[in-house]
Structures are given as structure tokens and as C-alpha cells.
Amino acid sequence: MNTSWSPGSWRSFEARHQPSWPDAGELEHALKTLSDQPPLVFAGEARNLTAQLGNVARGEAFLLQAGDCAESFDSSADSIRDRLRVILQMAIVLTYSGGTPLVKVGRIAGQFAKPRSSPTETQGDTELPSFLGQIVNDIGFSEAERRPDPQRLLSAYNRAASTLNLLRAFTRGGYADLTQVSNWNREFVASSPAGERYAQMADEIDRALRFMDACGVNSSTVPALHEVDFYTSHEALLLTYEQALTRQDSLTGDWYDCSAHMLWIGERTRQLNGAHVEFLRGVKNPLGCKIGPSATPDEVLALCDALNPDNAPGRLTLIVRQGADRVTETLPALLAAVRDAGRCVVWACDPMHGNTYTAAGGRKTRHFDDVLKEISGFFAAHRQEGTWPGGVHVELTGDAVTECLGGGDGLVDGDLEQAYETMCDPRLNGRQSVDLAFRVAELLRDQD
Ligand code: PEP
Ligand code: CO
């Protein structure tokens, strides 16, 4: 691999899954405007996340990375708050019941671009460009809506900024105070079995907090009880957008992609000689890379070399998505190869993308049991190889959707039409998410 890197060096490599923008001048203009905007995140924050992920890589903490498959520009403040709330609920379950410090990263405030299996979509006699995420075009099936529009790059930046602002307010301004744990359990989730289990746990936490308060320990003496470290991430798919938000840190001289704290490379764009690996190897943010079932141990090691040549703990998270039926067969060899090569990585399990199928009515779905089965297989493989199952990466929403089957409510095919709202992949709803957190916490406890 070429060793000289610049924010634009990816342009001499093959970049898959980039839109065909109809007007090059309009695109250049939007990118110029974008590169004049303030950064969304700061280098110091990205360094803090790398340090926290370093603890995960060493087996001393657990990563929860969660959020939408494709965020919408139209998400209401309530919907953003509810997504955060479910992630906070899952985090508290994992911390309290799993007994492990938790690193919290949202697929949020920038998850707007999607790779698609086909560049076009046909309905009836009409063939139009596929929907590539609202950063490129719109989901409606008309020529105007599907036309890639560079103004959307600026809308994405603005949506990311306002979402991040809200998240910072919620996580720093008292909403995430530990005394609020029972208040996070609202309506839709609270009335489910997992929600009831959560309410019991919240009561125990409240009692412990009252005891600590009586001993003089509360959020005025320990600020960590009042605030939550919450980080943002998305797939760094659209390289022009990512480049325009890449800045040199004045303290260290290092380059950071300031569109999010953590960026990941998708399963479809992780080619070693491709533009995505080239771009991301040069920015100092913590990185993720999806690892699907076709990845060989040699390929994974080569990705470690390319993306983390210094073997820095926390720099690289391998997000494995093998599929529930394959994970116990395919994962051990990858774990062993990375372990034997002395490579320090975070291993996270994405139990969503290897388990998607089309239900009888034509909706894309996933079954809660498959999601859980892949996570169990992930833990089993780590137990076998003596490595640390570092975290989970899931697609969820706080909304009361019916997109994934199973879970406590036993959702079946016929329920999918009730509230199928996703713009891309099916997400766990709030109840299924909290339920999953309890199951993962049990696996975590058993791992020790
Ligand atoms: C995703 O995370 O939404 C996605 C497209 O995943 P993958 O790259 O693993 O297919
Ligand atoms: Co997805």
C-alpha cells in the first residue's frame, strides 16, 4: 500500500458505492461549502473514545454500538430522545446486570448513506436509481426524488449538527443522571416483560443511590453520576462528504474525520486496495470494519495491518456479522489468527446483517431468536479461543415499530404491516432492545 496519505489520496483508488451525481459543478460547490463548516466533533473526543475502546480491547469493558440502519432527516426530537433513551436503558442493564463498564456509541447523527445491492430499482415498467440514503436522494419512487442532489450533503451536515446538539444536551444536561434510570422506562417499553424486569432493576439502583447519597456520594460530589459519555458513529461510505469534514488537529498535527467520533467501513467496501481503506487508514479516529462470512483469516490480518499498523488498542473494532448459523464455524479461526498474530482489536458482534430475510408478505425482516443465536455463538467462539467478546452492534429504534419478528411479544409475519417504518433494514423496537440487553447481560455474566 502506498504510504503517502492525504485527505484526497483515496481518489486514486477504486471507490465502490458512490452515487453518480448528475451535476459535477453543483457537487463541487456543496463540498466547498461543507469544507468551510465547523467540525461536528473534536479530536480530543475521538481520542477519549479510542482510550475507552482500548479498555474494551483489553477485556476490561464492553461496547454497545446501536441506532438506526438509515437515519431520517425528518426524525422528530422525541424520536431522537427515544432512541437515546433505549440505548441508555440497554447500557444500564448491561452495566448493572452484566457487571462491566460500558462504552456507548450511537449509529446516530450522521448515519445517512447506504450501500445498496443494485444501483437501480424497478417498479412495474419504471427503473430509477436506488434510494442511497437521504444524504444522496429521497426514498419516494419518482424521478425527481431519486435524483442525487448535492444540496443533501449540506442538509445531512445540518441534521447531524442538530442531532448531536440534542444528544449533547441530553447526556450532559441532567437527562442521563443516574437518578433518572426509572424515568427512562416509559410507556411502550415499561408495559412489556422486559420493561417490568427493567423497573425492578431501576428500583434496586434507586435504593443504592439513596444509600450512597446518605453516605455523601451523589451527583454533586461525583459528576460521573450526572453525565454519560455518549459517542457518535456512522458508516464512512460517502468519501467526498467524509473528506470535506476531515481536519488537521492543531494540537497533534494528526488528521481527524470530524463528521463523527467513530467511522466504520461496510462489508461491501472493505477491499484492501479500495478507496475506503485508503481514506480511513489516514484519519486518527477509532475505526470499525465489518467482517462478513467470506472474510478469510489472512484478509482480516491484512485489514489489521492496513488500518492499525501500530497495533494501538482501541483503534480498530472488527464488527463481525457471520450469520447465526455460521458464526460458531467461521469465527473461531478469525479469532485465533488475530490472537496468534498478537493483534489488539475490539471484537464486536453485529447480529443483524447476517440474519436478514424476506418474510412471506415481502417485507425484509429479522427474527429475534436469530439475533440472539448469533450473539450466543459469538460468545461461545470467544470462550473457546480465550478471547474477549468485546461488544454488540445493533440496529434499533425507540419507536413502537413492528419490523423484526419474535421477542417477548412474539411478533409474527402478519404483524409486520402494523408499523413497518424503516427506510432501510428492519430494526429492533424498544421492547425487543431492552429484552436483548438482559439476554446479553446474562451471557456476559457467564463469560467470566
Ligand atoms: C449496515 O450496517 O447498515 C450495513 C449496510 O451493514 P454491512 O456493511 O455489514 O452489510
Ligand atoms: Co443495516
Short mmCIF file of C-alpha atoms and ligand atoms in Angstrom, two decimals:
data_model
loop_
_atom_site.label_atom_id
_atom_site.label_comp_id
_atom_site.label_asym_id
_atom_site.label_seq_id
_atom_site.Cartn_x
_atom_site.Cartn_y
_atom_site.Cartn_z
CA MET A 1 0.00 0.00 0.00
CA ASN A 2 1.17 3.49 -0.83
CA THR A 3 2.47 5.12 2.36
CA SER A 4 1.88 8.76 1.48
CA TRP A 5 -1.60 9.75 2.56
CA SER A 6 -3.65 12.90 2.20
CA PRO A 7 -7.39 13.50 2.76
CA GLY A 8 -7.85 13.13 -1.01
CA SER A 9 -5.45 10.24 -1.70
CA TRP A 10 -8.43 7.83 -1.85
CA ARG A 11 -9.30 9.37 -5.21
CA SER A 12 -6.65 7.26 -6.96
CA PHE A 13 -8.29 4.04 -5.69
CA GLU A 14 -11.49 2.34 -6.74
CA ALA A 15 -14.37 3.74 -4.67
CA ARG A 16 -17.39 1.44 -4.69
CA HIS A 17 -20.94 2.50 -3.87
CA GLN A 18 -20.51 6.19 -4.67
CA PRO A 19 -23.50 7.99 -6.24
CA SER A 20 -23.44 9.31 -9.80
CA TRP A 21 -24.09 12.97 -9.18
CA PRO A 22 -25.70 14.46 -12.28
CA ASP A 23 -24.01 17.85 -11.98
CA ALA A 24 -20.30 17.98 -11.11
CA GLY A 25 -20.35 21.76 -10.61
CA GLU A 26 -23.15 21.58 -8.06
CA LEU A 27 -21.30 18.83 -6.22
CA GLU A 28 -18.05 20.84 -6.06
CA HIS A 29 -19.94 23.83 -4.77
CA ALA A 30 -21.62 21.82 -2.00
CA LEU A 31 -18.32 20.20 -0.99
CA LYS A 32 -16.62 23.60 -0.83
CA THR A 33 -19.39 24.90 1.43
CA LEU A 34 -19.11 21.79 3.58
CA SER A 35 -15.37 22.14 3.98
CA ASP A 36 -15.93 25.67 5.33
CA GLN A 37 -18.26 24.43 8.09
CA PRO A 38 -17.13 23.88 11.68
CA PRO A 39 -16.22 20.31 12.68
CA LEU A 40 -19.01 18.30 14.31
CA VAL A 41 -16.74 16.52 16.78
CA PHE A 42 -13.32 17.32 18.16
CA ALA A 43 -10.08 15.40 18.02
CA GLY A 44 -9.86 15.17 21.82
CA GLU A 45 -13.26 13.46 21.96
CA ALA A 46 -12.18 10.92 19.35
CA ARG A 47 -9.01 10.27 21.39
CA ASN A 48 -11.13 9.72 24.52
CA LEU A 49 -13.23 7.17 22.65
CA THR A 50 -10.09 5.40 21.43
CA ALA A 51 -8.91 5.20 25.05
CA GLN A 52 -12.26 3.76 26.17
CA LEU A 53 -12.23 1.25 23.32
CA GLY A 54 -8.69 0.36 24.41
CA ASN A 55 -10.25 -0.86 27.66
CA VAL A 56 -12.64 -2.98 25.62
CA ALA A 57 -9.75 -4.42 23.58
CA ARG A 58 -8.04 -5.39 26.85
CA GLY A 59 -11.18 -7.16 28.09
CA GLU A 60 -11.97 -4.55 30.74
CA ALA A 61 -15.13 -3.04 29.24
CA PHE A 62 -17.95 -3.80 26.78
CA LEU A 63 -19.08 -1.85 23.71
CA LEU A 64 -22.70 -1.11 22.85
CA GLN A 65 -22.99 0.39 19.37
CA ALA A 66 -26.60 0.94 18.37
CA GLY A 67 -29.04 3.02 16.35
CA ASP A 68 -30.85 3.29 13.07
CA CYS A 69 -29.93 1.45 9.90
CA ALA A 70 -30.58 4.67 7.95
CA GLU A 71 -31.40 7.85 9.85
CA SER A 72 -34.05 10.16 8.51
CA PHE A 73 -33.77 13.93 8.10
CA ASP A 74 -37.33 14.05 9.43
CA SER A 75 -36.71 12.40 12.82
CA SER A 76 -38.50 14.41 15.50
CA ALA A 77 -36.75 15.47 18.69
CA ASP A 78 -38.94 12.93 20.51
CA SER A 79 -37.82 10.13 18.23
CA ILE A 80 -34.14 11.04 18.75
CA ARG A 81 -34.68 11.21 22.51
CA ASP A 82 -36.44 7.85 22.50
CA ARG A 83 -33.58 6.23 20.56
CA LEU A 84 -31.09 7.62 23.06
CA ARG A 85 -33.32 6.51 25.92
CA VAL A 86 -33.42 2.91 24.74
CA ILE A 87 -29.65 2.89 24.29
CA LEU A 88 -29.25 4.29 27.83
CA GLN A 89 -31.65 1.63 29.14
CA MET A 90 -29.67 -1.12 27.42
CA ALA A 91 -26.44 0.37 28.74
CA ILE A 92 -27.66 0.42 32.32
CA VAL A 93 -28.88 -3.18 32.05
CA LEU A 94 -25.51 -4.27 30.68
CA THR A 95 -23.58 -2.32 33.29
CA TYR A 96 -25.72 -3.38 36.25
CA SER A 97 -26.61 -6.94 35.30
CA GLY A 98 -23.54 -7.70 33.18
CA GLY A 99 -21.19 -6.11 35.70
CA THR A 100 -18.94 -4.49 33.08
CA PRO A 101 -18.10 -0.83 32.31
CA LEU A 102 -19.84 0.12 29.11
CA VAL A 103 -18.73 2.20 26.13
CA LYS A 104 -21.76 3.76 24.43
CA VAL A 105 -21.64 4.61 20.73
CA GLY A 106 -24.72 5.56 18.68
CA ARG A 107 -25.28 4.85 14.99
CA ILE A 108 -26.60 8.36 15.02
CA ALA A 109 -26.01 11.97 13.96
CA GLY A 110 -24.61 11.03 10.55
CA GLN A 111 -25.87 7.55 9.54
CA PHE A 112 -27.39 8.83 6.32
CA ALA A 113 -25.67 6.97 3.45
CA LYS A 114 -26.50 3.41 2.37
CA PRO A 115 -24.80 0.93 0.07
CA ARG A 116 -27.37 -0.98 -2.00
CA SER A 117 -27.16 -4.33 -3.72
CA SER A 118 -28.34 -2.83 -7.01
CA PRO A 119 -27.78 0.72 -8.34
CA THR A 120 -31.32 0.81 -9.72
CA GLU A 121 -34.78 -0.23 -8.58
CA THR A 122 -37.57 -1.30 -10.90
CA GLN A 123 -41.27 -0.97 -10.09
CA GLY A 124 -43.61 -2.02 -12.88
CA ASP A 125 -42.08 -0.62 -16.07
CA THR A 126 -40.14 2.12 -14.33
CA GLU A 127 -36.45 1.87 -13.49
CA LEU A 128 -34.97 4.57 -11.25
CA PRO A 129 -31.77 4.98 -9.22
CA SER A 130 -31.96 3.08 -5.90
CA PHE A 131 -32.51 5.00 -2.69
CA LEU A 132 -28.99 5.61 -1.32
CA GLY A 133 -29.90 7.32 1.97
CA GLN A 134 -31.20 10.85 2.43
CA ILE A 135 -27.69 12.29 2.11
CA VAL A 136 -27.99 11.43 -1.61
CA ASN A 137 -31.63 11.16 -2.69
CA ASP A 138 -35.11 10.51 -1.34
CA ILE A 139 -37.00 7.29 -0.75
CA GLY A 140 -40.08 8.24 -2.83
CA PHE A 141 -40.24 6.45 -6.17
CA SER A 142 -40.21 9.31 -8.67
CA GLU A 143 -37.51 10.63 -10.94
CA ALA A 144 -37.23 13.90 -9.01
CA GLU A 145 -37.00 12.20 -5.61
CA ARG A 146 -34.41 9.68 -6.74
CA ARG A 147 -32.15 12.24 -8.44
CA PRO A 148 -28.91 12.57 -6.42
CA ASP A 149 -28.88 16.13 -5.08
CA PRO A 150 -25.62 17.59 -3.66
CA GLN A 151 -27.61 20.05 -1.52
CA ARG A 152 -28.42 16.99 0.57
CA LEU A 153 -24.79 16.83 1.71
CA LEU A 154 -25.38 20.15 3.46
CA SER A 155 -28.73 19.03 4.84
CA ALA A 156 -27.01 15.93 6.23
CA TYR A 157 -24.38 18.08 7.91
CA ASN A 158 -27.08 20.32 9.42
CA ARG A 159 -29.17 17.37 10.60
CA ALA A 160 -26.09 15.74 12.12
CA ALA A 161 -25.24 19.02 13.90
CA SER A 162 -28.73 19.48 15.36
CA THR A 163 -28.99 15.80 16.36
CA LEU A 164 -25.59 15.95 18.03
CA ASN A 165 -26.58 19.14 19.83
CA LEU A 166 -29.65 17.41 21.23
CA LEU A 167 -27.62 14.36 22.26
CA ARG A 168 -25.05 16.55 23.99
CA ALA A 169 -27.85 18.36 25.84
CA PHE A 170 -29.50 15.11 26.95
CA THR A 171 -26.29 13.39 28.02
CA ARG A 172 -24.74 16.41 29.76
CA GLY A 173 -27.76 18.33 30.96
CA GLY A 174 -29.26 16.00 33.57
CA TYR A 175 -31.44 13.66 31.47
CA ALA A 176 -28.82 10.91 31.81
CA ASP A 177 -28.40 11.41 35.58
CA LEU A 178 -28.44 8.02 37.29
CA THR A 179 -31.36 9.16 39.44
CA GLN A 180 -33.39 9.19 36.19
CA VAL A 181 -32.93 5.48 35.44
CA SER A 182 -36.53 4.63 36.31
CA ASN A 183 -37.85 7.58 34.27
CA TRP A 184 -36.22 6.20 31.11
CA ASN A 185 -38.66 3.28 31.27
CA ARG A 186 -41.66 4.81 29.58
CA GLU A 187 -44.94 3.65 28.07
CA PHE A 188 -44.20 1.23 25.27
CA VAL A 189 -41.22 -0.48 26.93
CA ALA A 190 -42.48 -0.35 30.53
CA SER A 191 -45.56 -2.45 29.75
CA SER A 192 -43.55 -5.41 28.42
CA PRO A 193 -41.98 -8.24 30.48
CA ALA A 194 -38.51 -6.84 29.77
CA GLY A 195 -39.78 -3.42 30.88
CA GLU A 196 -41.05 -4.90 34.14
CA ARG A 197 -37.70 -6.55 34.73
CA TYR A 198 -36.11 -3.20 33.99
CA ALA A 199 -38.37 -1.44 36.54
CA GLN A 200 -37.25 -3.86 39.26
CA MET A 201 -33.62 -3.23 38.41
CA ALA A 202 -34.22 0.55 38.42
CA ASP A 203 -35.73 0.25 41.93
CA GLU A 204 -32.58 -1.51 43.13
CA ILE A 205 -30.43 1.19 41.58
CA ASP A 206 -32.58 3.92 43.20
CA ARG A 207 -32.17 2.26 46.59
CA ALA A 208 -28.40 2.03 46.12
CA LEU A 209 -28.27 5.69 45.07
CA ARG A 210 -30.26 6.76 48.14
CA PHE A 211 -27.87 4.79 50.30
CA MET A 212 -24.87 6.42 48.61
CA ASP A 213 -26.48 9.83 48.94
CA ALA A 214 -26.90 9.25 52.68
CA CYS A 215 -23.17 8.49 52.74
CA GLY A 216 -22.44 11.81 51.00
CA VAL A 217 -21.92 10.41 47.48
CA ASN A 218 -24.19 11.98 44.86
CA SER A 219 -24.01 13.73 41.51
CA SER A 220 -22.75 16.96 43.06
CA THR A 221 -19.77 15.12 44.55
CA VAL A 222 -19.30 12.63 41.68
CA PRO A 223 -20.09 14.25 38.30
CA ALA A 224 -19.93 10.84 36.58
CA LEU A 225 -23.31 10.06 38.18
CA HIS A 226 -24.83 13.02 36.37
CA GLU A 227 -23.42 12.66 32.86
CA VAL A 228 -22.91 9.98 30.27
CA ASP A 229 -20.11 9.70 27.71
CA PHE A 230 -22.01 9.06 24.51
CA TYR A 231 -20.26 8.94 21.15
CA THR A 232 -21.46 9.08 17.55
CA SER A 233 -20.60 6.84 14.60
CA HIS A 234 -21.69 6.01 11.08
CA GLU A 235 -20.54 4.10 8.03
CA ALA A 236 -17.99 6.28 6.24
CA LEU A 237 -19.48 5.44 2.86
CA LEU A 238 -19.66 8.73 1.00
CA LEU A 239 -16.00 9.63 0.73
CA THR A 240 -16.49 13.12 -0.69
CA TYR A 241 -18.56 14.05 2.39
CA GLU A 242 -16.07 12.48 4.79
CA GLN A 243 -13.13 14.19 3.11
CA ALA A 244 -14.83 17.60 3.32
CA LEU A 245 -15.17 17.18 7.09
CA THR A 246 -11.62 15.96 7.64
CA ARG A 247 -9.43 18.43 9.52
CA GLN A 248 -5.93 18.58 10.90
CA ASP A 249 -5.78 18.69 14.68
CA SER A 250 -3.89 21.79 15.76
CA LEU A 251 -2.52 20.06 18.89
CA THR A 252 -1.03 16.95 17.31
CA GLY A 253 -0.96 17.62 13.57
CA ASP A 254 -2.96 14.41 13.06
CA TRP A 255 -5.93 14.24 10.69
CA TYR A 256 -9.39 13.51 12.06
CA ASP A 257 -12.62 12.89 10.20
CA CYS A 258 -14.73 15.30 12.24
CA SER A 259 -18.11 14.04 10.95
CA ALA A 260 -18.34 11.56 13.87
CA HIS A 261 -16.23 10.16 16.69
CA MET A 262 -16.00 6.68 15.15
CA LEU A 263 -16.30 5.67 11.49
CA TRP A 264 -16.68 2.22 10.10
CA ILE A 265 -16.10 0.53 6.74
CA GLY A 266 -19.00 -1.56 5.48
CA GLU A 267 -18.90 -5.15 4.32
CA ARG A 268 -19.22 -4.06 0.68
CA THR A 269 -16.37 -1.54 0.73
CA ARG A 270 -13.62 -3.19 2.77
CA GLN A 271 -11.43 -4.16 -0.23
CA LEU A 272 -7.76 -3.84 0.80
CA ASN A 273 -6.90 -1.93 -2.36
CA GLY A 274 -10.08 0.13 -2.28
CA ALA A 275 -10.68 3.81 -1.60
CA HIS A 276 -12.44 3.33 1.75
CA VAL A 277 -9.50 1.53 3.36
CA GLU A 278 -7.17 4.13 1.84
CA PHE A 279 -9.16 7.06 3.24
CA LEU A 280 -9.74 5.68 6.71
CA ARG A 281 -6.21 4.44 7.31
CA GLY A 282 -5.08 8.08 7.37
CA VAL A 283 -7.51 9.52 9.92
CA LYS A 284 -6.86 9.04 13.62
CA ASN A 285 -10.46 8.36 14.71
CA PRO A 286 -11.28 4.97 16.15
CA LEU A 287 -12.35 2.78 13.22
CA GLY A 288 -14.67 -0.14 12.69
CA CYS A 289 -14.65 -2.66 9.86
CA LYS A 290 -17.47 -5.07 9.12
CA ILE A 291 -16.35 -8.66 8.70
CA GLY A 292 -18.80 -10.85 6.80
CA PRO A 293 -18.72 -14.63 6.33
CA SER A 294 -16.49 -14.55 3.24
CA ALA A 295 -13.57 -12.88 5.05
CA THR A 296 -10.54 -15.17 5.49
CA PRO A 297 -8.09 -15.00 8.41
CA ASP A 298 -5.44 -13.60 6.04
CA GLU A 299 -7.78 -10.87 4.86
CA VAL A 300 -8.62 -9.91 8.42
CA LEU A 301 -4.93 -9.74 9.33
CA ALA A 302 -4.23 -7.62 6.27
CA LEU A 303 -7.03 -5.25 7.34
CA CYS A 304 -5.41 -5.02 10.79
CA ASP A 305 -2.09 -4.15 9.13
CA ALA A 306 -3.65 -1.53 6.87
CA LEU A 307 -5.93 0.12 9.42
CA ASN A 308 -3.92 -0.32 12.61
CA PRO A 309 -0.25 -0.75 11.69
CA ASP A 310 0.84 0.46 15.16
CA ASN A 311 -1.42 -2.11 16.85
CA ALA A 312 -2.86 0.63 19.07
CA PRO A 313 -5.55 -0.66 21.48
CA GLY A 314 -8.95 0.86 20.70
CA ARG A 315 -8.04 1.99 17.20
CA LEU A 316 -9.73 -0.90 15.39
CA THR A 317 -13.04 -2.65 16.07
CA LEU A 318 -13.79 -5.70 13.94
CA ILE A 319 -17.56 -5.88 13.66
CA VAL A 320 -18.31 -9.48 12.74
CA ARG A 321 -21.59 -10.34 11.01
CA GLN A 322 -21.36 -14.00 10.08
CA GLY A 323 -24.98 -15.13 10.41
CA ALA A 324 -26.49 -17.16 13.25
CA ASP A 325 -25.95 -20.49 11.53
CA ARG A 326 -22.35 -19.88 10.58
CA VAL A 327 -20.79 -17.94 13.44
CA THR A 328 -19.58 -20.86 15.55
CA GLU A 329 -17.97 -22.43 12.46
CA THR A 330 -16.35 -19.37 10.90
CA LEU A 331 -15.47 -17.08 13.80
CA PRO A 332 -13.00 -19.22 15.83
CA ALA A 333 -10.43 -19.28 13.01
CA LEU A 334 -10.58 -15.47 12.72
CA LEU A 335 -10.21 -15.03 16.48
CA ALA A 336 -7.30 -17.46 16.62
CA ALA A 337 -5.47 -15.84 13.71
CA VAL A 338 -5.75 -12.35 15.18
CA ARG A 339 -4.80 -13.58 18.66
CA ASP A 340 -1.81 -15.58 17.39
CA ALA A 341 -0.56 -12.60 15.38
CA GLY A 342 -0.60 -10.55 18.58
CA ARG A 343 -3.05 -8.04 17.09
CA CYS A 344 -5.01 -5.95 19.56
CA VAL A 345 -8.59 -5.33 18.39
CA VAL A 346 -12.09 -4.95 19.75
CA TRP A 347 -14.34 -7.77 18.59
CA ALA A 348 -17.96 -6.70 18.25
CA CYS A 349 -20.90 -8.82 17.08
CA ASP A 350 -23.36 -7.39 14.55
CA PRO A 351 -26.15 -9.99 14.80
CA MET A 352 -28.39 -8.11 12.34
CA HIS A 353 -26.88 -8.08 8.86
CA GLY A 354 -26.18 -11.81 8.52
CA ASN A 355 -29.75 -12.68 9.52
CA THR A 356 -31.97 -10.64 7.24
CA TYR A 357 -34.56 -12.40 5.10
CA THR A 358 -37.76 -11.63 3.24
CA ALA A 359 -40.98 -12.60 5.03
CA ALA A 360 -43.93 -14.15 3.21
CA GLY A 361 -45.59 -10.76 2.70
CA GLY A 362 -42.44 -9.37 1.03
CA ARG A 363 -41.06 -7.33 3.97
CA LYS A 364 -37.37 -7.57 4.87
CA THR A 365 -37.16 -8.82 8.45
CA ARG A 366 -35.01 -10.48 11.11
CA HIS A 367 -36.04 -12.82 13.89
CA PHE A 368 -35.14 -12.01 17.49
CA ASP A 369 -34.14 -15.66 18.01
CA ASP A 370 -31.58 -15.48 15.18
CA VAL A 371 -30.19 -12.24 16.57
CA LEU A 372 -29.77 -13.87 19.97
CA LYS A 373 -28.39 -17.06 18.44
CA GLU A 374 -25.64 -15.17 16.61
CA ILE A 375 -24.69 -13.30 19.80
CA SER A 376 -24.62 -16.58 21.77
CA GLY A 377 -22.43 -18.13 19.08
CA PHE A 378 -20.15 -15.11 19.21
CA PHE A 379 -19.73 -15.52 22.97
CA ALA A 380 -19.17 -19.26 22.59
CA ALA A 381 -16.45 -18.75 19.97
CA HIS A 382 -14.66 -16.31 22.27
CA ARG A 383 -14.92 -18.71 25.21
CA GLN A 384 -13.39 -21.40 23.01
CA GLU A 385 -10.48 -19.21 21.88
CA GLY A 386 -9.88 -17.43 25.19
CA THR A 387 -10.56 -14.01 23.65
CA TRP A 388 -12.86 -11.20 24.83
CA PRO A 389 -16.32 -10.77 23.27
CA GLY A 390 -15.98 -7.00 23.24
CA GLY A 391 -19.42 -5.79 22.27
CA VAL A 392 -22.55 -5.78 20.20
CA HIS A 393 -23.60 -3.63 17.24
CA VAL A 394 -27.37 -3.50 16.69
CA GLU A 395 -29.98 -1.68 14.63
CA LEU A 396 -32.81 -0.37 16.79
CA THR A 397 -35.26 2.41 17.37
CA GLY A 398 -37.11 3.58 20.45
CA ASP A 399 -40.33 3.70 18.44
CA ALA A 400 -43.04 1.05 18.70
CA VAL A 401 -42.32 -0.44 15.28
CA THR A 402 -43.00 -3.97 14.04
CA GLU A 403 -40.03 -4.71 11.80
CA CYS A 404 -38.24 -7.63 13.50
CA LEU A 405 -40.09 -10.81 14.46
CA GLY A 406 -40.18 -12.61 17.81
CA GLY A 407 -39.13 -11.19 21.15
CA GLY A 408 -41.34 -11.00 24.24
CA ASP A 409 -44.39 -10.04 22.18
CA GLY A 410 -43.85 -12.94 19.79
CA LEU A 411 -44.32 -10.77 16.68
CA VAL A 412 -45.21 -12.86 13.63
CA ASP A 413 -45.21 -12.24 9.85
CA GLY A 414 -48.74 -10.86 9.93
CA ASP A 415 -47.74 -8.13 12.43
CA LEU A 416 -45.12 -6.59 10.14
CA GLU A 417 -47.62 -4.34 8.33
CA GLN A 418 -48.76 -2.68 11.59
CA ALA A 419 -45.80 -0.33 11.96
CA TYR A 420 -43.11 -1.04 9.39
CA GLU A 421 -41.39 2.34 9.16
CA THR A 422 -37.71 1.77 8.45
CA MET A 423 -36.12 3.43 5.44
CA CYS A 424 -33.72 0.52 5.08
CA ASP A 425 -33.15 -2.54 7.31
CA PRO A 426 -35.60 -3.82 9.98
CA ARG A 427 -34.81 -2.55 13.48
CA LEU A 428 -35.46 -3.95 16.93
CA ASN A 429 -38.16 -1.95 18.69
CA GLY A 430 -37.72 -0.58 22.23
CA ARG A 431 -39.10 -3.69 23.94
CA GLN A 432 -37.01 -6.09 21.87
CA SER A 433 -33.92 -3.95 22.54
CA VAL A 434 -34.27 -3.98 26.33
CA ASP A 435 -35.09 -7.69 26.20
CA LEU A 436 -31.91 -8.26 24.18
CA ALA A 437 -29.85 -6.27 26.69
CA PHE A 438 -30.94 -8.60 29.52
CA ARG A 439 -30.01 -11.65 27.44
CA VAL A 440 -26.60 -10.22 26.55
CA ALA A 441 -26.02 -9.29 30.21
CA GLU A 442 -26.61 -12.97 31.12
CA LEU A 443 -24.08 -14.07 28.51
CA LEU A 444 -21.61 -11.52 29.84
CA ARG A 445 -22.01 -12.78 33.40
CA ASP A 446 -21.48 -16.36 32.25
CA GLN A 447 -18.36 -15.42 30.31
CA ASP A 448 -16.26 -14.80 33.41
C1 PEP B 1 -25.28 -1.56 7.91
O1 PEP B 1 -24.60 -1.59 8.95
O2 PEP B 1 -26.37 -0.97 7.81
C2 PEP B 1 -24.77 -2.33 6.74
C3 PEP B 1 -25.08 -1.99 5.50
O3 PEP B 1 -24.02 -3.36 7.12
P1 PEP B 1 -22.99 -4.29 6.30
O4 PEP B 1 -21.94 -3.35 5.76
O5 PEP B 1 -22.43 -5.18 7.38
O6 PEP B 1 -23.75 -5.02 5.28
CO CO B 2 -28.44 -2.00 8.14
#
